[in-house]
Amino acid sequence: VLPSKRPFPSSLNDDNDHANNNDTSQSVLPKAKKNPVTPKRKADPQVLAIRRSIQQCCATRNIHAAWQARQQAQEQGVLLEAQSYYNLLSLLCGEDDSDGTEIHVGTPKASLEKKKQNENEKEEKQQTPNDTTTAIPVLPLANRRARALELQREMQEQRQLPLGETAYTALIRLSCQCDDEQGIPANFQRAQQLLDQATADPHHVKVKLRLYASLLQAYCG
């Protein structure tokens, strides 16, 4: 004879129902409040205008127009961004790069179609003997070094802006250049000092191979 099933006491059933109710109440958590989105700070229109002007000069490698934009900013009391300083330094060192590489920052990247169009235009100009376009005059090495030193002092002493890897690379490249016609030798000592400063500041300088390339090439040459 099987034992008859006896129902649980009502008190046990009440306890279980109460426990289930507690579990469901604990599992439902209140929704976290979303932090209010802080509006982005709008850049000064004058700063943006100077930035675009210098970037356009980087695209055409026109250091003269870029330097005029920098002088215009000084006359208007506009403080340059760190990116604009990097662009100017890159232009100052890039006019005499033997390897043809550029280290411009913030220069608008052209699409593949635009690059092909520019290459085709260059080929057409080379094939046209009567080209009346005026070439941009090359700034002498002594002037470029003096302007680069002026920018470096302005960044570090007046603005307290850190020199990033781009700035150090440009300064080192410029120090490694020489001008035999004007009798200006390469300043390897200054280049080595700049390299030591860059490697001693890992917080602001993310070292890349190009930082060493100019000095290594100069020592090997």
PDB file of C-alpha atoms in Angstrom:
ATOM      1  CA  VAL A   1       0.000   0.000   0.000  1.00  0.00           C
ATOM      2  CA  LEU A   2       1.541   3.308  -1.105  1.00  0.00           C
ATOM      3  CA  PRO A   3       1.583   6.087   1.433  1.00  0.00           C
ATOM      4  CA  SER A   4      -0.820   8.840   0.726  1.00  0.00           C
ATOM      5  CA  LYS A   5       0.612  12.187  -0.341  1.00  0.00           C
ATOM      6  CA  ARG A   6       0.216  14.703   2.353  1.00  0.00           C
ATOM      7  CA  PRO A   7       0.104  18.382   1.449  1.00  0.00           C
ATOM      8  CA  PHE A   8       2.707  20.700   2.853  1.00  0.00           C
ATOM      9  CA  PRO A   9       1.660  22.872   5.688  1.00  0.00           C
ATOM     10  CA  SER A  10       0.272  26.199   4.640  1.00  0.00           C
ATOM     11  CA  SER A  11       2.922  27.931   6.700  1.00  0.00           C
ATOM     12  CA  LEU A  12       5.699  26.441   4.504  1.00  0.00           C
ATOM     13  CA  ASN A  13       3.929  27.502   1.344  1.00  0.00           C
ATOM     14  CA  ASP A  14       3.594  31.039   2.688  1.00  0.00           C
ATOM     15  CA  ASP A  15       7.322  31.143   3.499  1.00  0.00           C
ATOM     16  CA  ASN A  16       8.268  30.018  -0.020  1.00  0.00           C
ATOM     17  CA  ASP A  17       5.991  32.598  -1.608  1.00  0.00           C
ATOM     18  CA  HIS A  18       7.520  35.289   0.565  1.00  0.00           C
ATOM     19  CA  ALA A  19      11.050  34.211  -0.401  1.00  0.00           C
ATOM     20  CA  ASN A  20      10.181  34.234  -4.101  1.00  0.00           C
ATOM     21  CA  ASN A  21       8.741  37.692  -3.772  1.00  0.00           C
ATOM     22  CA  ASN A  22      11.968  38.891  -2.116  1.00  0.00           C
ATOM     23  CA  ASP A  23      14.097  37.370  -4.912  1.00  0.00           C
ATOM     24  CA  THR A  24      12.130  39.100  -7.625  1.00  0.00           C
ATOM     25  CA  SER A  25      12.246  42.398  -5.794  1.00  0.00           C
ATOM     26  CA  GLN A  26      16.027  42.137  -5.393  1.00  0.00           C
ATOM     27  CA  SER A  27      16.648  41.098  -9.017  1.00  0.00           C
ATOM     28  CA  VAL A  28      14.966  44.197 -10.405  1.00  0.00           C
ATOM     29  CA  LEU A  29      17.540  46.956 -10.035  1.00  0.00           C
ATOM     30  CA  PRO A  30      16.797  50.603 -10.601  1.00  0.00           C
ATOM     31  CA  LYS A  31      18.058  52.014 -13.905  1.00  0.00           C
ATOM     32  CA  ALA A  32      21.274  53.933 -13.642  1.00  0.00           C
ATOM     33  CA  LYS A  33      21.020  57.573 -14.455  1.00  0.00           C
ATOM     34  CA  LYS A  34      22.921  58.622 -17.568  1.00  0.00           C
ATOM     35  CA  ASN A  35      25.495  61.299 -17.115  1.00  0.00           C
ATOM     36  CA  PRO A  36      24.585  64.471 -18.962  1.00  0.00           C
ATOM     37  CA  VAL A  37      26.550  64.905 -22.181  1.00  0.00           C
ATOM     38  CA  THR A  38      28.824  67.890 -21.950  1.00  0.00           C
ATOM     39  CA  PRO A  39      28.770  69.976 -25.120  1.00  0.00           C
ATOM     40  CA  LYS A  40      32.008  70.063 -27.086  1.00  0.00           C
ATOM     41  CA  ARG A  41      33.980  73.229 -26.806  1.00  0.00           C
ATOM     42  CA  LYS A  42      33.849  75.170 -30.049  1.00  0.00           C
ATOM     43  CA  ALA A  43      37.197  76.212 -31.476  1.00  0.00           C
ATOM     44  CA  ASP A  44      37.958  79.839 -32.167  1.00  0.00           C
ATOM     45  CA  PRO A  45      37.128  80.637 -35.826  1.00  0.00           C
ATOM     46  CA  GLN A  46      40.397  82.573 -36.151  1.00  0.00           C
ATOM     47  CA  VAL A  47      42.367  79.563 -34.918  1.00  0.00           C
ATOM     48  CA  LEU A  48      40.565  77.323 -37.401  1.00  0.00           C
ATOM     49  CA  ALA A  49      41.275  79.755 -40.239  1.00  0.00           C
ATOM     50  CA  ILE A  50      44.999  79.837 -39.438  1.00  0.00           C
ATOM     51  CA  ARG A  51      45.059  76.053 -39.126  1.00  0.00           C
ATOM     52  CA  ARG A  52      43.452  75.561 -42.538  1.00  0.00           C
ATOM     53  CA  SER A  53      45.742  78.129 -44.126  1.00  0.00           C
ATOM     54  CA  ILE A  54      48.876  76.372 -42.845  1.00  0.00           C
ATOM     55  CA  GLN A  55      47.526  72.956 -43.823  1.00  0.00           C
ATOM     56  CA  GLN A  56      46.900  74.161 -47.357  1.00  0.00           C
ATOM     57  CA  CYS A  57      50.478  75.427 -47.469  1.00  0.00           C
ATOM     58  CA  CYS A  58      51.631  71.962 -46.406  1.00  0.00           C
ATOM     59  CA  ALA A  59      49.799  70.456 -49.371  1.00  0.00           C
ATOM     60  CA  THR A  60      51.742  72.738 -51.749  1.00  0.00           C
ATOM     61  CA  ARG A  61      54.914  72.799 -49.583  1.00  0.00           C
ATOM     62  CA  ASN A  62      54.859  76.581 -49.536  1.00  0.00           C
ATOM     63  CA  ILE A  63      56.816  77.575 -46.447  1.00  0.00           C
ATOM     64  CA  HIS A  64      56.680  81.270 -47.354  1.00  0.00           C
ATOM     65  CA  ALA A  65      52.870  81.427 -47.326  1.00  0.00           C
ATOM     66  CA  ALA A  66      52.747  79.301 -44.164  1.00  0.00           C
ATOM     67  CA  TRP A  67      55.149  81.646 -42.389  1.00  0.00           C
ATOM     68  CA  GLN A  68      53.047  84.620 -43.457  1.00  0.00           C
ATOM     69  CA  ALA A  69      50.006  82.911 -41.928  1.00  0.00           C
ATOM     70  CA  ARG A  70      51.947  82.498 -38.699  1.00  0.00           C
ATOM     71  CA  GLN A  71      52.929  86.188 -38.707  1.00  0.00           C
ATOM     72  CA  GLN A  72      49.312  87.114 -39.362  1.00  0.00           C
ATOM     73  CA  ALA A  73      48.281  85.081 -36.321  1.00  0.00           C
ATOM     74  CA  GLN A  74      50.812  86.960 -34.186  1.00  0.00           C
ATOM     75  CA  GLU A  75      49.513  90.325 -35.395  1.00  0.00           C
ATOM     76  CA  GLN A  76      45.938  89.289 -34.576  1.00  0.00           C
ATOM     77  CA  GLY A  77      46.897  87.879 -31.194  1.00  0.00           C
ATOM     78  CA  VAL A  78      45.850  84.353 -32.184  1.00  0.00           C
ATOM     79  CA  LEU A  79      47.675  81.532 -30.395  1.00  0.00           C
ATOM     80  CA  LEU A  80      48.726  78.714 -32.698  1.00  0.00           C
ATOM     81  CA  GLU A  81      47.810  75.127 -31.927  1.00  0.00           C
ATOM     82  CA  ALA A  82      50.494  72.524 -31.377  1.00  0.00           C
ATOM     83  CA  GLN A  83      49.501  70.921 -34.671  1.00  0.00           C
ATOM     84  CA  SER A  84      50.231  74.153 -36.551  1.00  0.00           C
ATOM     85  CA  TYR A  85      53.680  74.326 -34.977  1.00  0.00           C
ATOM     86  CA  TYR A  86      54.350  70.755 -36.101  1.00  0.00           C
ATOM     87  CA  ASN A  87      53.249  71.625 -39.626  1.00  0.00           C
ATOM     88  CA  LEU A  88      55.590  74.604 -39.783  1.00  0.00           C
ATOM     89  CA  LEU A  89      58.547  72.582 -38.494  1.00  0.00           C
ATOM     90  CA  SER A  90      57.833  69.845 -41.001  1.00  0.00           C
ATOM     91  CA  LEU A  91      57.787  72.369 -43.823  1.00  0.00           C
ATOM     92  CA  LEU A  92      61.053  73.908 -42.679  1.00  0.00           C
ATOM     93  CA  CYS A  93      62.835  70.573 -42.775  1.00  0.00           C
ATOM     94  CA  GLY A  94      60.981  69.095 -45.747  1.00  0.00           C
ATOM     95  CA  GLU A  95      62.275  71.330 -48.511  1.00  0.00           C
ATOM     96  CA  ASP A  96      65.638  69.599 -48.627  1.00  0.00           C
ATOM     97  CA  ASP A  97      64.731  65.987 -47.827  1.00  0.00           C
ATOM     98  CA  SER A  98      66.944  63.713 -49.871  1.00  0.00           C
ATOM     99  CA  ASP A  99      64.690  60.711 -49.340  1.00  0.00           C
ATOM    100  CA  GLY A 100      61.584  62.599 -50.451  1.00  0.00           C
ATOM    101  CA  THR A 101      59.547  61.647 -47.388  1.00  0.00           C
ATOM    102  CA  GLU A 102      57.296  64.127 -45.647  1.00  0.00           C
ATOM    103  CA  ILE A 103      56.228  64.299 -42.027  1.00  0.00           C
ATOM    104  CA  HIS A 104      53.406  66.808 -42.242  1.00  0.00           C
ATOM    105  CA  VAL A 105      50.721  66.603 -39.601  1.00  0.00           C
ATOM    106  CA  GLY A 106      47.127  67.472 -40.325  1.00  0.00           C
ATOM    107  CA  THR A 107      47.606  67.792 -44.070  1.00  0.00           C
ATOM    108  CA  PRO A 108      44.374  66.745 -45.779  1.00  0.00           C
ATOM    109  CA  LYS A 109      44.807  63.290 -47.275  1.00  0.00           C
ATOM    110  CA  ALA A 110      44.035  63.191 -50.955  1.00  0.00           C
ATOM    111  CA  SER A 111      41.995  60.356 -52.384  1.00  0.00           C
ATOM    112  CA  LEU A 112      43.472  57.878 -54.863  1.00  0.00           C
ATOM    113  CA  GLU A 113      41.718  59.605 -57.741  1.00  0.00           C
ATOM    114  CA  LYS A 114      43.070  62.975 -56.645  1.00  0.00           C
ATOM    115  CA  LYS A 115      46.585  61.543 -56.406  1.00  0.00           C
ATOM    116  CA  LYS A 116      46.360  60.104 -59.906  1.00  0.00           C
ATOM    117  CA  GLN A 117      45.072  63.436 -61.170  1.00  0.00           C
ATOM    118  CA  ASN A 118      48.008  65.253 -59.567  1.00  0.00           C
ATOM    119  CA  GLU A 119      50.463  62.769 -61.081  1.00  0.00           C
ATOM    120  CA  ASN A 120      48.938  63.261 -64.521  1.00  0.00           C
ATOM    121  CA  GLU A 121      49.149  67.041 -64.130  1.00  0.00           C
ATOM    122  CA  LYS A 122      52.834  66.768 -63.176  1.00  0.00           C
ATOM    123  CA  GLU A 123      53.554  64.651 -66.245  1.00  0.00           C
ATOM    124  CA  GLU A 124      51.750  67.152 -68.468  1.00  0.00           C
ATOM    125  CA  LYS A 125      53.752  70.029 -67.007  1.00  0.00           C
ATOM    126  CA  GLN A 126      57.002  68.153 -67.593  1.00  0.00           C
ATOM    127  CA  GLN A 127      56.046  67.549 -71.206  1.00  0.00           C
ATOM    128  CA  THR A 128      55.042  71.191 -71.762  1.00  0.00           C
ATOM    129  CA  PRO A 129      58.165  73.238 -72.585  1.00  0.00           C
ATOM    130  CA  ASN A 130      56.513  76.672 -72.267  1.00  0.00           C
ATOM    131  CA  ASP A 131      55.356  76.391 -68.669  1.00  0.00           C
ATOM    132  CA  THR A 132      54.781  79.849 -67.220  1.00  0.00           C
ATOM    133  CA  THR A 133      54.006  78.755 -63.634  1.00  0.00           C
ATOM    134  CA  THR A 134      56.268  80.370 -61.062  1.00  0.00           C
ATOM    135  CA  ALA A 135      58.198  77.991 -58.844  1.00  0.00           C
ATOM    136  CA  ILE A 136      58.232  78.550 -55.086  1.00  0.00           C
ATOM    137  CA  PRO A 137      61.653  79.938 -54.112  1.00  0.00           C
ATOM    138  CA  VAL A 138      63.675  77.727 -51.830  1.00  0.00           C
ATOM    139  CA  LEU A 139      64.381  79.131 -48.393  1.00  0.00           C
ATOM    140  CA  PRO A 140      68.105  78.903 -47.542  1.00  0.00           C
ATOM    141  CA  LEU A 141      69.156  76.366 -44.924  1.00  0.00           C
ATOM    142  CA  ALA A 142      70.427  79.036 -42.524  1.00  0.00           C
ATOM    143  CA  ASN A 143      67.043  80.785 -42.573  1.00  0.00           C
ATOM    144  CA  ARG A 144      65.163  77.536 -42.073  1.00  0.00           C
ATOM    145  CA  ARG A 145      67.315  76.602 -39.086  1.00  0.00           C
ATOM    146  CA  ALA A 146      66.837  80.047 -37.536  1.00  0.00           C
ATOM    147  CA  ARG A 147      63.058  79.869 -37.961  1.00  0.00           C
ATOM    148  CA  ALA A 148      62.915  76.333 -36.576  1.00  0.00           C
ATOM    149  CA  LEU A 149      64.867  77.438 -33.507  1.00  0.00           C
ATOM    150  CA  GLU A 150      62.467  80.373 -33.094  1.00  0.00           C
ATOM    151  CA  LEU A 151      59.482  78.016 -33.192  1.00  0.00           C
ATOM    152  CA  GLN A 152      61.106  75.613 -30.739  1.00  0.00           C
ATOM    153  CA  ARG A 153      61.783  78.366 -28.207  1.00  0.00           C
ATOM    154  CA  GLU A 154      58.295  79.765 -28.623  1.00  0.00           C
ATOM    155  CA  MET A 155      56.744  76.362 -27.989  1.00  0.00           C
ATOM    156  CA  GLN A 156      58.864  75.424 -24.983  1.00  0.00           C
ATOM    157  CA  GLU A 157      59.524  78.745 -23.274  1.00  0.00           C
ATOM    158  CA  GLN A 158      56.516  80.923 -24.077  1.00  0.00           C
ATOM    159  CA  ARG A 159      53.696  78.418 -24.640  1.00  0.00           C
ATOM    160  CA  GLN A 160      54.943  75.461 -22.557  1.00  0.00           C
ATOM    161  CA  LEU A 161      53.901  73.081 -25.335  1.00  0.00           C
ATOM    162  CA  PRO A 162      55.600  69.677 -25.403  1.00  0.00           C
ATOM    163  CA  LEU A 163      57.655  68.756 -28.446  1.00  0.00           C
ATOM    164  CA  GLY A 164      56.159  65.585 -29.865  1.00  0.00           C
ATOM    165  CA  GLU A 165      57.824  62.974 -32.034  1.00  0.00           C
ATOM    166  CA  THR A 166      56.921  64.902 -35.174  1.00  0.00           C
ATOM    167  CA  ALA A 167      58.630  68.074 -33.953  1.00  0.00           C
ATOM    168  CA  TYR A 168      61.784  66.252 -32.824  1.00  0.00           C
ATOM    169  CA  THR A 169      61.989  64.368 -36.120  1.00  0.00           C
ATOM    170  CA  ALA A 170      61.760  67.617 -38.071  1.00  0.00           C
ATOM    171  CA  LEU A 171      64.400  69.338 -35.925  1.00  0.00           C
ATOM    172  CA  ILE A 172      66.780  66.389 -36.176  1.00  0.00           C
ATOM    173  CA  ARG A 173      66.373  66.214 -39.948  1.00  0.00           C
ATOM    174  CA  LEU A 174      67.054  69.913 -40.224  1.00  0.00           C
ATOM    175  CA  SER A 175      70.178  69.617 -38.083  1.00  0.00           C
ATOM    176  CA  CYS A 176      71.508  66.779 -40.238  1.00  0.00           C
ATOM    177  CA  GLN A 177      71.173  68.765 -43.463  1.00  0.00           C
ATOM    178  CA  CYS A 178      74.075  70.707 -44.936  1.00  0.00           C
ATOM    179  CA  ASP A 179      74.627  73.259 -47.657  1.00  0.00           C
ATOM    180  CA  ASP A 180      78.013  72.923 -49.357  1.00  0.00           C
ATOM    181  CA  GLU A 181      77.512  75.993 -51.547  1.00  0.00           C
ATOM    182  CA  GLN A 182      76.970  78.256 -48.540  1.00  0.00           C
ATOM    183  CA  GLY A 183      79.454  76.361 -46.402  1.00  0.00           C
ATOM    184  CA  ILE A 184      76.888  75.282 -43.797  1.00  0.00           C
ATOM    185  CA  PRO A 185      77.803  71.871 -42.373  1.00  0.00           C
ATOM    186  CA  ALA A 186      75.499  69.435 -40.677  1.00  0.00           C
ATOM    187  CA  ASN A 187      75.196  69.947 -36.938  1.00  0.00           C
ATOM    188  CA  PHE A 188      75.433  66.386 -35.657  1.00  0.00           C
ATOM    189  CA  GLN A 189      75.989  67.516 -32.068  1.00  0.00           C
ATOM    190  CA  ARG A 190      72.672  69.348 -31.958  1.00  0.00           C
ATOM    191  CA  ALA A 191      70.942  66.435 -33.687  1.00  0.00           C
ATOM    192  CA  GLN A 192      72.265  64.055 -31.032  1.00  0.00           C
ATOM    193  CA  GLN A 193      71.155  66.399 -28.236  1.00  0.00           C
ATOM    194  CA  LEU A 194      67.649  66.550 -29.703  1.00  0.00           C
ATOM    195  CA  LEU A 195      67.570  62.759 -29.973  1.00  0.00           C
ATOM    196  CA  ASP A 196      68.601  62.405 -26.321  1.00  0.00           C
ATOM    197  CA  GLN A 197      65.872  64.847 -25.272  1.00  0.00           C
ATOM    198  CA  ALA A 198      63.258  62.957 -27.284  1.00  0.00           C
ATOM    199  CA  THR A 199      64.130  59.529 -25.892  1.00  0.00           C
ATOM    200  CA  ALA A 200      64.224  60.918 -22.348  1.00  0.00           C
ATOM    201  CA  ASP A 201      60.580  62.026 -22.555  1.00  0.00           C
ATOM    202  CA  PRO A 202      58.541  58.872 -23.302  1.00  0.00           C
ATOM    203  CA  HIS A 203      55.380  60.472 -21.932  1.00  0.00           C
ATOM    204  CA  HIS A 204      55.157  62.973 -24.809  1.00  0.00           C
ATOM    205  CA  VAL A 205      57.339  61.297 -27.444  1.00  0.00           C
ATOM    206  CA  LYS A 206      56.339  57.974 -28.971  1.00  0.00           C
ATOM    207  CA  VAL A 207      59.586  56.939 -30.587  1.00  0.00           C
ATOM    208  CA  LYS A 208      59.464  55.860 -34.231  1.00  0.00           C
ATOM    209  CA  LEU A 209      62.175  54.638 -36.577  1.00  0.00           C
ATOM    210  CA  ARG A 210      62.132  57.894 -38.536  1.00  0.00           C
ATOM    211  CA  LEU A 211      63.381  59.670 -35.407  1.00  0.00           C
ATOM    212  CA  TYR A 212      66.736  57.890 -35.813  1.00  0.00           C
ATOM    213  CA  ALA A 213      66.834  57.647 -39.610  1.00  0.00           C
ATOM    214  CA  SER A 214      68.411  61.012 -40.462  1.00  0.00           C
ATOM    215  CA  LEU A 215      71.165  60.767 -37.864  1.00  0.00           C
ATOM    216  CA  LEU A 216      71.964  57.165 -38.754  1.00  0.00           C
ATOM    217  CA  GLN A 217      72.117  58.021 -42.438  1.00  0.00           C
ATOM    218  CA  ALA A 218      74.391  60.980 -41.686  1.00  0.00           C
ATOM    219  CA  TYR A 219      76.777  58.863 -39.603  1.00  0.00           C
ATOM    220  CA  CYS A 220      76.891  56.159 -42.259  1.00  0.00           C
ATOM    221  CA  GLY A 221      77.412  58.649 -45.093  1.00  0.00           C
TER     222      GLY A 221
END
